[in-house]
Amino acid sequence: SAVISQKPSRDICQRGTSLTIQCQVDSQVTMMFWYRQQPGQSLTLIATANQGSEATYESGFVIDKFPISRPNLTFSTLTVSNMSPEDSSIYLCSVSSGTYNEQFFGPGTRLTVL
Amino acid sequence: AQTVTQSQPEMSVQEAETVTLSCTYDTSESDYYLFWYKQPPSRQMILVIRQEAYKQQNATENRFSVNFQKAAKSFSLKISDSQLGDAAMYFCAYRRTTSDMRFGAGTRLTVKP
C-alpha cells in the first residue's frame, strides 16, 4: 500500500484568497487524484493528475479555479483559487497503486472559507 | 456512465451482532473492481475489502465479507461480530481497470454497545 501525507491538515481562509494543498506519496505512482468531500457527502472527483501532462478535470471543475501541479511521480499540489464559502470542504488526495487498482487516500485537508 | 447506489443512508447494529450494507452498481463492462471503504470520524479513508469482477468467489477479510452477485450487479458488505470501532461511514466503490473510482453516497454505521 502507499502512504500519503497532505499539508495542511486544516485551514481557515478568507474569501477571495487562495490555498495550495500538498500531497506527498512514499512511492512513485503514475496516477494521482484529487477529490472533494463536502460535509456528510460522498467523494467527488475534481481531477486526475499525471506526471508530465496537464491534469484532466471532471465536469464542473476548471483549471482556473483548481490549478494542479504534478512535478514528479511522488508529489502533487492542488490550489483552490479565489475562494468562497462554497469551497469549504475536505480535499482528499488519492493514488492508484497495486495489482488490483486500489486507491489509497491521504488524510484530507479540511478547508473552511469565511 | 457507471453509477454506484447505496440505498441505506444509515444503519445501526448491536455490538457483536452482524450487519449487512447494500450496494448496487450499473455498468456495461465485464472487467472491473469493486471496493468497500471505511471512513471513521478521523476522515481517513481505509480500504476494507476488494472484489475482482472476474472472480466468482466472494472476498473475505477477517470479520468482513462480501456477497457479490455479478448478474444482479449487487455487492453487499457483511460485518460479523460488530465492534465499536466499526462505527464509520462506509462507501461502496467501482473502478474499471484504468479509470478513476466512482463512489456511492455512503452508509453511516452506528454500533450500539
mmCIF file of N, CA and C in Angstrom, chain A:
data_model
loop_
_atom_site.group_PDB
_atom_site.id
_atom_site.type_symbol
_atom_site.label_atom_id
_atom_site.label_comp_id
_atom_site.label_asym_id
_atom_site.label_seq_id
_atom_site.Cartn_x
_atom_site.Cartn_y
_atom_site.Cartn_z
ATOM 1 N N SER A 1 0.834 -1.189 0.000
ATOM 2 C CA SER A 1 0.000 0.000 0.000
ATOM 3 C C SER A 1 0.871 1.241 0.000
ATOM 4 N N ALA A 2 0.294 2.348 -0.446
ATOM 5 C CA ALA A 2 1.009 3.608 -0.483
ATOM 6 C C ALA A 2 0.643 4.432 0.740
ATOM 7 N N VAL A 3 1.630 5.140 1.265
ATOM 8 C CA VAL A 3 1.386 6.032 2.394
ATOM 9 C C VAL A 3 1.396 7.459 1.863
ATOM 10 N N ILE A 4 0.338 8.182 2.183
ATOM 11 C CA ILE A 4 0.139 9.513 1.608
ATOM 12 C C ILE A 4 0.007 10.528 2.728
ATOM 13 N N SER A 5 0.699 11.629 2.573
ATOM 14 C CA SER A 5 0.552 12.716 3.540
ATOM 15 C C SER A 5 0.053 13.956 2.817
ATOM 16 N N GLN A 6 -0.679 14.775 3.527
ATOM 17 C CA GLN A 6 -1.198 16.021 2.979
ATOM 18 C C GLN A 6 -0.882 17.168 3.933
ATOM 19 N N LYS A 7 -0.616 18.310 3.333
ATOM 20 C CA LYS A 7 -0.421 19.529 4.106
ATOM 21 C C LYS A 7 -1.186 20.662 3.466
ATOM 22 N N PRO A 8 -1.856 21.524 4.203
ATOM 23 C CA PRO A 8 -2.073 21.418 5.647
ATOM 24 C C PRO A 8 -3.166 20.416 5.957
ATOM 25 N N SER A 9 -3.324 20.060 7.209
ATOM 26 C CA SER A 9 -4.403 19.150 7.582
ATOM 27 C C SER A 9 -5.725 19.912 7.670
ATOM 28 N N ARG A 10 -5.625 21.190 7.995
ATOM 29 C CA ARG A 10 -6.816 22.034 8.022
ATOM 30 C C ARG A 10 -6.393 23.488 7.905
ATOM 31 N N ASP A 11 -7.304 24.295 7.434
ATOM 32 C CA ASP A 11 -7.019 25.728 7.350
ATOM 33 C C ASP A 11 -8.327 26.506 7.330
ATOM 34 N N ILE A 12 -8.253 27.711 7.837
ATOM 35 C CA ILE A 12 -9.381 28.643 7.772
ATOM 36 C C ILE A 12 -8.908 29.829 6.954
ATOM 37 N N CYS A 13 -9.618 30.126 5.886
ATOM 38 C CA CYS A 13 -9.163 31.140 4.938
ATOM 39 C C CYS A 13 -10.236 32.202 4.727
ATOM 40 N N GLN A 14 -9.784 33.338 4.273
ATOM 41 C CA GLN A 14 -10.692 34.435 3.961
ATOM 42 C C GLN A 14 -11.167 34.324 2.512
ATOM 43 N N ARG A 15 -12.370 34.765 2.306
ATOM 44 C CA ARG A 15 -12.934 34.826 0.955
ATOM 45 C C ARG A 15 -12.008 35.589 0.020
ATOM 46 N N GLY A 16 -11.828 35.079 -1.185
ATOM 47 C CA GLY A 16 -11.029 35.759 -2.193
ATOM 48 C C GLY A 16 -9.567 35.353 -2.218
ATOM 49 N N THR A 17 -9.131 34.648 -1.206
ATOM 50 C CA THR A 17 -7.732 34.215 -1.177
ATOM 51 C C THR A 17 -7.600 32.834 -1.817
ATOM 52 N N SER A 18 -6.367 32.344 -1.885
ATOM 53 C CA SER A 18 -6.097 31.025 -2.469
ATOM 54 C C SER A 18 -5.332 30.171 -1.471
ATOM 55 N N LEU A 19 -5.500 28.873 -1.572
ATOM 56 C CA LEU A 19 -4.805 27.921 -0.707
ATOM 57 C C LEU A 19 -4.245 26.802 -1.564
ATOM 58 N N THR A 20 -2.982 26.459 -1.330
ATOM 59 C CA THR A 20 -2.377 25.335 -2.036
ATOM 60 C C THR A 20 -2.215 24.166 -1.081
ATOM 61 N N ILE A 21 -2.729 23.026 -1.494
ATOM 62 C CA ILE A 21 -2.666 21.798 -0.709
ATOM 63 C C ILE A 21 -1.614 20.888 -1.329
ATOM 64 N N GLN A 22 -0.763 20.359 -0.486
ATOM 65 C CA GLN A 22 0.305 19.497 -0.963
ATOM 66 C C GLN A 22 -0.010 18.034 -0.662
ATOM 67 N N CYS A 23 0.394 17.169 -1.571
ATOM 68 C CA CYS A 23 0.201 15.728 -1.413
ATOM 69 C C CYS A 23 1.520 15.028 -1.711
ATOM 70 N N GLN A 24 2.004 14.266 -0.746
ATOM 71 C CA GLN A 24 3.275 13.556 -0.891
ATOM 72 C C GLN A 24 3.036 12.060 -0.712
ATOM 73 N N VAL A 25 3.588 11.262 -1.629
ATOM 74 C CA VAL A 25 3.431 9.813 -1.572
ATOM 75 C C VAL A 25 4.789 9.177 -1.304
ATOM 76 N N ASP A 26 4.783 8.046 -0.607
ATOM 77 C CA ASP A 26 6.058 7.421 -0.236
ATOM 78 C C ASP A 26 6.609 6.509 -1.328
ATOM 79 N N SER A 27 5.952 6.458 -2.470
ATOM 80 C CA SER A 27 6.447 5.660 -3.578
ATOM 81 C C SER A 27 6.022 6.320 -4.887
ATOM 82 N N GLN A 28 6.658 5.935 -5.970
ATOM 83 C CA GLN A 28 6.323 6.535 -7.260
ATOM 84 C C GLN A 28 5.010 5.949 -7.790
ATOM 85 N N VAL A 29 4.124 6.811 -8.190
ATOM 86 C CA VAL A 29 2.832 6.386 -8.709
ATOM 87 C C VAL A 29 2.537 7.140 -9.995
ATOM 88 N N THR A 30 1.833 6.481 -10.879
ATOM 89 C CA THR A 30 1.503 7.109 -12.152
ATOM 90 C C THR A 30 0.331 8.068 -12.015
ATOM 91 N N MET A 31 -0.728 7.575 -11.403
ATOM 92 C CA MET A 31 -1.960 8.350 -11.353
ATOM 93 C C MET A 31 -2.215 8.877 -9.944
ATOM 94 N N MET A 32 -2.514 10.156 -9.879
ATOM 95 C CA MET A 32 -2.922 10.777 -8.628
ATOM 96 C C MET A 32 -4.252 11.473 -8.877
ATOM 97 N N PHE A 33 -5.070 11.451 -7.856
ATOM 98 C CA PHE A 33 -6.415 12.011 -7.980
ATOM 99 C C PHE A 33 -6.655 13.020 -6.868
ATOM 100 N N TRP A 34 -7.452 14.026 -7.168
ATOM 101 C CA TRP A 34 -7.914 14.979 -6.158
ATOM 102 C C TRP A 34 -9.426 14.901 -6.067
ATOM 103 N N TYR A 35 -9.912 14.723 -4.823
ATOM 104 C CA TYR A 35 -11.337 14.625 -4.570
ATOM 105 C C TYR A 35 -11.769 15.750 -3.630
ATOM 106 N N ARG A 36 -13.047 16.066 -3.717
ATOM 107 C CA ARG A 36 -13.665 16.977 -2.758
ATOM 108 C C ARG A 36 -14.779 16.208 -2.050
ATOM 109 N N GLN A 37 -14.850 16.405 -0.748
ATOM 110 C CA GLN A 37 -15.899 15.757 0.033
ATOM 111 C C GLN A 37 -16.553 16.799 0.921
ATOM 112 N N GLN A 38 -17.765 17.171 0.578
ATOM 113 C CA GLN A 38 -18.477 18.149 1.391
ATOM 114 C C GLN A 38 -19.087 17.434 2.590
ATOM 115 N N PRO A 39 -19.364 18.171 3.662
ATOM 116 C CA PRO A 39 -19.778 17.538 4.929
ATOM 117 C C PRO A 39 -20.918 16.560 4.739
ATOM 118 N N GLY A 40 -20.716 15.349 5.215
ATOM 119 C CA GLY A 40 -21.759 14.331 5.149
ATOM 120 C C GLY A 40 -22.025 13.774 3.773
ATOM 121 N N GLN A 41 -21.172 14.105 2.814
ATOM 122 C CA GLN A 41 -21.412 13.685 1.435
ATOM 123 C C GLN A 41 -20.364 12.655 0.996
ATOM 124 N N SER A 42 -20.592 12.154 -0.201
ATOM 125 C CA SER A 42 -19.631 11.243 -0.798
ATOM 126 C C SER A 42 -18.482 12.023 -1.425
ATOM 127 N N LEU A 43 -17.589 11.301 -2.056
ATOM 128 C CA LEU A 43 -16.429 11.921 -2.678
ATOM 129 C C LEU A 43 -16.736 12.274 -4.127
ATOM 130 N N THR A 44 -16.311 13.451 -4.519
ATOM 131 C CA THR A 44 -16.467 13.897 -5.903
ATOM 132 C C THR A 44 -15.093 14.132 -6.497
ATOM 133 N N LEU A 45 -14.827 13.527 -7.621
ATOM 134 C CA LEU A 45 -13.524 13.677 -8.258
ATOM 135 C C LEU A 45 -13.400 15.058 -8.884
ATOM 136 N N ILE A 46 -12.318 15.742 -8.541
ATOM 137 C CA ILE A 46 -12.034 17.048 -9.143
ATOM 138 C C ILE A 46 -11.237 16.851 -10.425
ATOM 139 N N ALA A 47 -10.122 16.123 -10.302
ATOM 140 C CA ALA A 47 -9.250 15.960 -11.460
ATOM 141 C C ALA A 47 -8.294 14.802 -11.241
ATOM 142 N N THR A 48 -7.749 14.340 -12.347
ATOM 143 C CA THR A 48 -6.707 13.311 -12.350
ATOM 144 C C THR A 48 -5.405 13.978 -12.774
ATOM 145 N N ALA A 49 -4.356 13.744 -12.017
ATOM 146 C CA ALA A 49 -3.071 14.385 -12.293
ATOM 147 C C ALA A 49 -2.048 13.329 -12.675
ATOM 148 N N ASN A 50 -1.547 13.411 -13.890
ATOM 149 C CA ASN A 50 -0.492 12.517 -14.353
ATOM 150 C C ASN A 50 0.788 13.314 -14.548
ATOM 151 N N GLN A 51 1.882 12.713 -14.181
ATOM 152 C CA GLN A 51 3.152 13.399 -14.288
ATOM 153 C C GLN A 51 3.511 13.642 -15.749
ATOM 154 N N GLY A 52 3.893 14.870 -16.037
ATOM 155 C CA GLY A 52 4.324 15.198 -17.391
ATOM 156 C C GLY A 52 3.216 15.617 -18.331
ATOM 157 N N SER A 53 2.000 15.713 -17.841
ATOM 158 C CA SER A 53 0.905 16.145 -18.703
ATOM 159 C C SER A 53 -0.068 17.001 -17.911
ATOM 160 N N GLU A 54 -0.932 17.671 -18.633
ATOM 161 C CA GLU A 54 -1.939 18.506 -17.970
ATOM 162 C C GLU A 54 -2.926 17.615 -17.208
ATOM 163 N N ALA A 55 -3.418 18.137 -16.112
ATOM 164 C CA ALA A 55 -4.431 17.407 -15.358
ATOM 165 C C ALA A 55 -5.728 17.329 -16.156
ATOM 166 N N THR A 56 -6.450 16.269 -15.932
ATOM 167 C CA THR A 56 -7.753 16.081 -16.576
ATOM 168 C C THR A 56 -8.845 16.393 -15.573
ATOM 169 N N TYR A 57 -9.693 17.373 -15.887
ATOM 170 C CA TYR A 57 -10.703 17.846 -14.945
ATOM 171 C C TYR A 57 -12.057 17.229 -15.243
ATOM 172 N N GLU A 58 -12.788 16.981 -14.175
ATOM 173 C CA GLU A 58 -14.153 16.478 -14.308
ATOM 174 C C GLU A 58 -15.102 17.635 -14.598
ATOM 175 N N SER A 59 -16.267 17.267 -15.066
ATOM 176 C CA SER A 59 -17.282 18.261 -15.367
ATOM 177 C C SER A 59 -17.608 19.069 -14.122
ATOM 178 N N GLY A 60 -17.606 20.377 -14.276
ATOM 179 C CA GLY A 60 -17.913 21.260 -13.155
ATOM 180 C C GLY A 60 -16.685 21.799 -12.460
ATOM 181 N N PHE A 61 -15.541 21.329 -12.831
ATOM 182 C CA PHE A 61 -14.281 21.802 -12.241
ATOM 183 C C PHE A 61 -13.380 22.325 -13.361
ATOM 184 N N VAL A 62 -12.775 23.491 -13.135
ATOM 185 C CA VAL A 62 -11.951 24.110 -14.178
ATOM 186 C C VAL A 62 -10.580 24.436 -13.640
ATOM 187 N N ILE A 63 -9.643 24.495 -14.553
ATOM 188 C CA ILE A 63 -8.244 24.698 -14.191
ATOM 189 C C ILE A 63 -8.001 26.049 -13.534
ATOM 190 N N ASP A 64 -8.724 27.061 -13.939
ATOM 191 C CA ASP A 64 -8.513 28.387 -13.354
ATOM 192 C C ASP A 64 -8.879 28.407 -11.869
ATOM 193 N N LYS A 65 -9.845 27.610 -11.503
ATOM 194 C CA LYS A 65 -10.295 27.558 -10.117
ATOM 195 C C LYS A 65 -9.483 26.568 -9.299
ATOM 196 N N PHE A 66 -9.091 25.460 -9.916
ATOM 197 C CA PHE A 66 -8.369 24.389 -9.219
ATOM 198 C C PHE A 66 -7.102 23.998 -9.979
ATOM 199 N N PRO A 67 -6.144 24.900 -10.092
ATOM 200 C CA PRO A 67 -4.909 24.514 -10.787
ATOM 201 C C PRO A 67 -4.166 23.416 -10.034
ATOM 202 N N ILE A 68 -3.606 22.492 -10.782
ATOM 203 C CA ILE A 68 -2.920 21.331 -10.223
ATOM 204 C C ILE A 68 -1.523 21.262 -10.804
ATOM 205 N N SER A 69 -0.576 20.922 -9.951
ATOM 206 C CA SER A 69 0.774 20.653 -10.436
ATOM 207 C C SER A 69 1.134 19.211 -10.126
ATOM 208 N N ARG A 70 1.970 18.639 -10.958
ATOM 209 C CA ARG A 70 2.448 17.262 -10.759
ATOM 210 C C ARG A 70 3.889 17.213 -11.257
ATOM 211 N N PRO A 71 4.805 17.766 -10.466
ATOM 212 C CA PRO A 71 6.193 17.881 -10.934
ATOM 213 C C PRO A 71 6.948 16.563 -11.001
ATOM 214 N N ASN A 72 6.530 15.579 -10.218
ATOM 215 C CA ASN A 72 7.211 14.277 -10.251
ATOM 216 C C ASN A 72 6.240 13.180 -9.854
ATOM 217 N N LEU A 73 6.749 11.962 -9.736
ATOM 218 C CA LEU A 73 5.884 10.803 -9.509
ATOM 219 C C LEU A 73 5.492 10.602 -8.047
ATOM 220 N N THR A 74 5.936 11.481 -7.160
ATOM 221 C CA THR A 74 5.597 11.323 -5.746
ATOM 222 C C THR A 74 4.913 12.544 -5.147
ATOM 223 N N PHE A 75 4.636 13.550 -5.937
ATOM 224 C CA PHE A 75 4.173 14.816 -5.369
ATOM 225 C C PHE A 75 3.186 15.506 -6.296
ATOM 226 N N SER A 76 2.189 16.148 -5.665
ATOM 227 C CA SER A 76 1.232 16.939 -6.420
ATOM 228 C C SER A 76 0.697 18.042 -5.525
ATOM 229 N N THR A 77 0.260 19.116 -6.141
ATOM 230 C CA THR A 77 -0.429 20.166 -5.396
ATOM 231 C C THR A 77 -1.746 20.507 -6.070
ATOM 232 N N LEU A 78 -2.699 20.896 -5.234
ATOM 233 C CA LEU A 78 -3.990 21.404 -5.689
ATOM 234 C C LEU A 78 -4.153 22.791 -5.080
ATOM 235 N N THR A 79 -4.447 23.763 -5.903
ATOM 236 C CA THR A 79 -4.721 25.106 -5.412
ATOM 237 C C THR A 79 -6.203 25.393 -5.545
ATOM 238 N N VAL A 80 -6.787 25.899 -4.492
ATOM 239 C CA VAL A 80 -8.171 26.364 -4.542
ATOM 240 C C VAL A 80 -8.088 27.894 -4.628
ATOM 241 N N SER A 81 -8.496 28.433 -5.762
ATOM 242 C CA SER A 81 -8.276 29.848 -6.050
ATOM 243 C C SER A 81 -9.518 30.678 -5.780
ATOM 244 N N ASN A 82 -9.262 31.956 -5.439
ATOM 245 C CA ASN A 82 -10.367 32.902 -5.262
ATOM 246 C C ASN A 82 -11.509 32.255 -4.480
ATOM 247 N N MET A 83 -11.212 31.837 -3.288
ATOM 248 C CA MET A 83 -12.132 31.013 -2.512
ATOM 249 C C MET A 83 -13.387 31.753 -2.075
ATOM 250 N N SER A 84 -14.456 31.000 -2.000
ATOM 251 C CA SER A 84 -15.727 31.471 -1.458
ATOM 252 C C SER A 84 -16.182 30.447 -0.406
ATOM 253 N N PRO A 85 -17.153 30.812 0.422
ATOM 254 C CA PRO A 85 -17.625 29.848 1.442
ATOM 255 C C PRO A 85 -18.076 28.515 0.857
ATOM 256 N N GLU A 86 -18.514 28.513 -0.400
ATOM 257 C CA GLU A 86 -18.947 27.265 -1.033
ATOM 258 C C GLU A 86 -17.799 26.285 -1.248
ATOM 259 N N ASP A 87 -16.583 26.777 -1.154
ATOM 260 C CA ASP A 87 -15.413 25.902 -1.300
ATOM 261 C C ASP A 87 -15.055 25.192 -0.001
ATOM 262 N N SER A 88 -15.744 25.527 1.072
ATOM 263 C CA SER A 88 -15.493 24.851 2.346
ATOM 264 C C SER A 88 -15.804 23.373 2.193
ATOM 265 N N SER A 89 -14.799 22.560 2.463
ATOM 266 C CA SER A 89 -14.937 21.136 2.180
ATOM 267 C C SER A 89 -13.694 20.414 2.682
ATOM 268 N N ILE A 90 -13.699 19.107 2.551
ATOM 269 C CA ILE A 90 -12.488 18.320 2.757
ATOM 270 C C ILE A 90 -11.941 17.975 1.383
ATOM 271 N N TYR A 91 -10.658 18.174 1.201
ATOM 272 C CA TYR A 91 -9.999 17.861 -0.068
ATOM 273 C C TYR A 91 -9.064 16.674 0.165
ATOM 274 N N LEU A 92 -9.233 15.652 -0.639
ATOM 275 C CA LEU A 92 -8.505 14.396 -0.462
ATOM 276 C C LEU A 92 -7.640 14.108 -1.678
ATOM 277 N N CYS A 93 -6.420 13.748 -1.400
ATOM 278 C CA CYS A 93 -5.501 13.263 -2.423
ATOM 279 C C CYS A 93 -5.560 11.740 -2.420
ATOM 280 N N SER A 94 -5.478 11.162 -3.593
ATOM 281 C CA SER A 94 -5.541 9.706 -3.700
ATOM 282 C C SER A 94 -4.588 9.246 -4.790
ATOM 283 N N VAL A 95 -4.075 8.034 -4.638
ATOM 284 C CA VAL A 95 -3.205 7.474 -5.665
ATOM 285 C C VAL A 95 -3.679 6.079 -6.012
ATOM 286 N N SER A 96 -3.386 5.697 -7.230
ATOM 287 C CA SER A 96 -3.681 4.358 -7.690
ATOM 288 C C SER A 96 -2.411 3.537 -7.584
ATOM 289 N N SER A 97 -2.530 2.397 -6.929
ATOM 290 C CA SER A 97 -1.328 1.602 -6.696
ATOM 291 C C SER A 97 -1.719 0.146 -6.510
ATOM 292 N N GLY A 98 -0.787 -0.739 -6.805
ATOM 293 C CA GLY A 98 -1.030 -2.132 -6.515
ATOM 294 C C GLY A 98 -1.619 -2.897 -7.681
ATOM 295 N N THR A 99 -1.634 -4.185 -7.511
ATOM 296 C CA THR A 99 -2.073 -5.101 -8.553
ATOM 297 C C THR A 99 -3.545 -4.943 -8.891
ATOM 298 N N TYR A 100 -4.330 -4.558 -7.919
ATOM 299 C CA TYR A 100 -5.786 -4.570 -8.076
ATOM 300 C C TYR A 100 -6.371 -3.180 -8.274
ATOM 301 N N ASN A 101 -5.523 -2.255 -8.721
ATOM 302 C CA ASN A 101 -6.012 -0.888 -8.969
ATOM 303 C C ASN A 101 -6.700 -0.288 -7.758
ATOM 304 N N GLU A 102 -6.147 -0.594 -6.612
ATOM 305 C CA GLU A 102 -6.695 0.009 -5.409
ATOM 306 C C GLU A 102 -6.338 1.485 -5.368
ATOM 307 N N GLN A 103 -7.175 2.244 -4.729
ATOM 308 C CA GLN A 103 -6.841 3.638 -4.487
ATOM 309 C C GLN A 103 -6.622 3.836 -3.002
ATOM 310 N N PHE A 104 -5.548 4.521 -2.696
ATOM 311 C CA PHE A 104 -5.212 4.852 -1.321
ATOM 312 C C PHE A 104 -5.357 6.353 -1.147
ATOM 313 N N PHE A 105 -5.766 6.723 0.043
ATOM 314 C CA PHE A 105 -6.116 8.116 0.278
ATOM 315 C C PHE A 105 -5.241 8.759 1.338
ATOM 316 N N GLY A 106 -5.020 10.045 1.143
ATOM 317 C CA GLY A 106 -4.393 10.835 2.176
ATOM 318 C C GLY A 106 -5.390 11.143 3.279
ATOM 319 N N PRO A 107 -4.926 11.773 4.347
ATOM 320 C CA PRO A 107 -5.797 12.060 5.494
ATOM 321 C C PRO A 107 -6.755 13.206 5.254
ATOM 322 N N GLY A 108 -6.586 13.911 4.144
ATOM 323 C CA GLY A 108 -7.501 15.003 3.821
ATOM 324 C C GLY A 108 -7.078 16.334 4.401
ATOM 325 N N THR A 109 -7.559 17.379 3.761
ATOM 326 C CA THR A 109 -7.365 18.759 4.223
ATOM 327 C C THR A 109 -8.738 19.368 4.426
ATOM 328 N N ARG A 110 -9.018 19.776 5.634
ATOM 329 C CA ARG A 110 -10.316 20.402 5.923
ATOM 330 C C ARG A 110 -10.178 21.900 5.737
ATOM 331 N N LEU A 111 -10.891 22.409 4.766
ATOM 332 C CA LEU A 111 -10.835 23.835 4.431
ATOM 333 C C LEU A 111 -12.130 24.519 4.837
ATOM 334 N N THR A 112 -11.986 25.613 5.570
ATOM 335 C CA THR A 112 -13.132 26.461 5.915
ATOM 336 C C THR A 112 -12.871 27.841 5.349
ATOM 337 N N VAL A 113 -13.829 28.358 4.603
ATOM 338 C CA VAL A 113 -13.699 29.679 3.999
ATOM 339 C C VAL A 113 -14.722 30.607 4.650
ATOM 340 N N LEU A 114 -14.237 31.689 5.196
ATOM 341 C CA LEU A 114 -15.129 32.629 5.891
ATOM 342 C C LEU A 114 -15.554 33.772 4.983
#
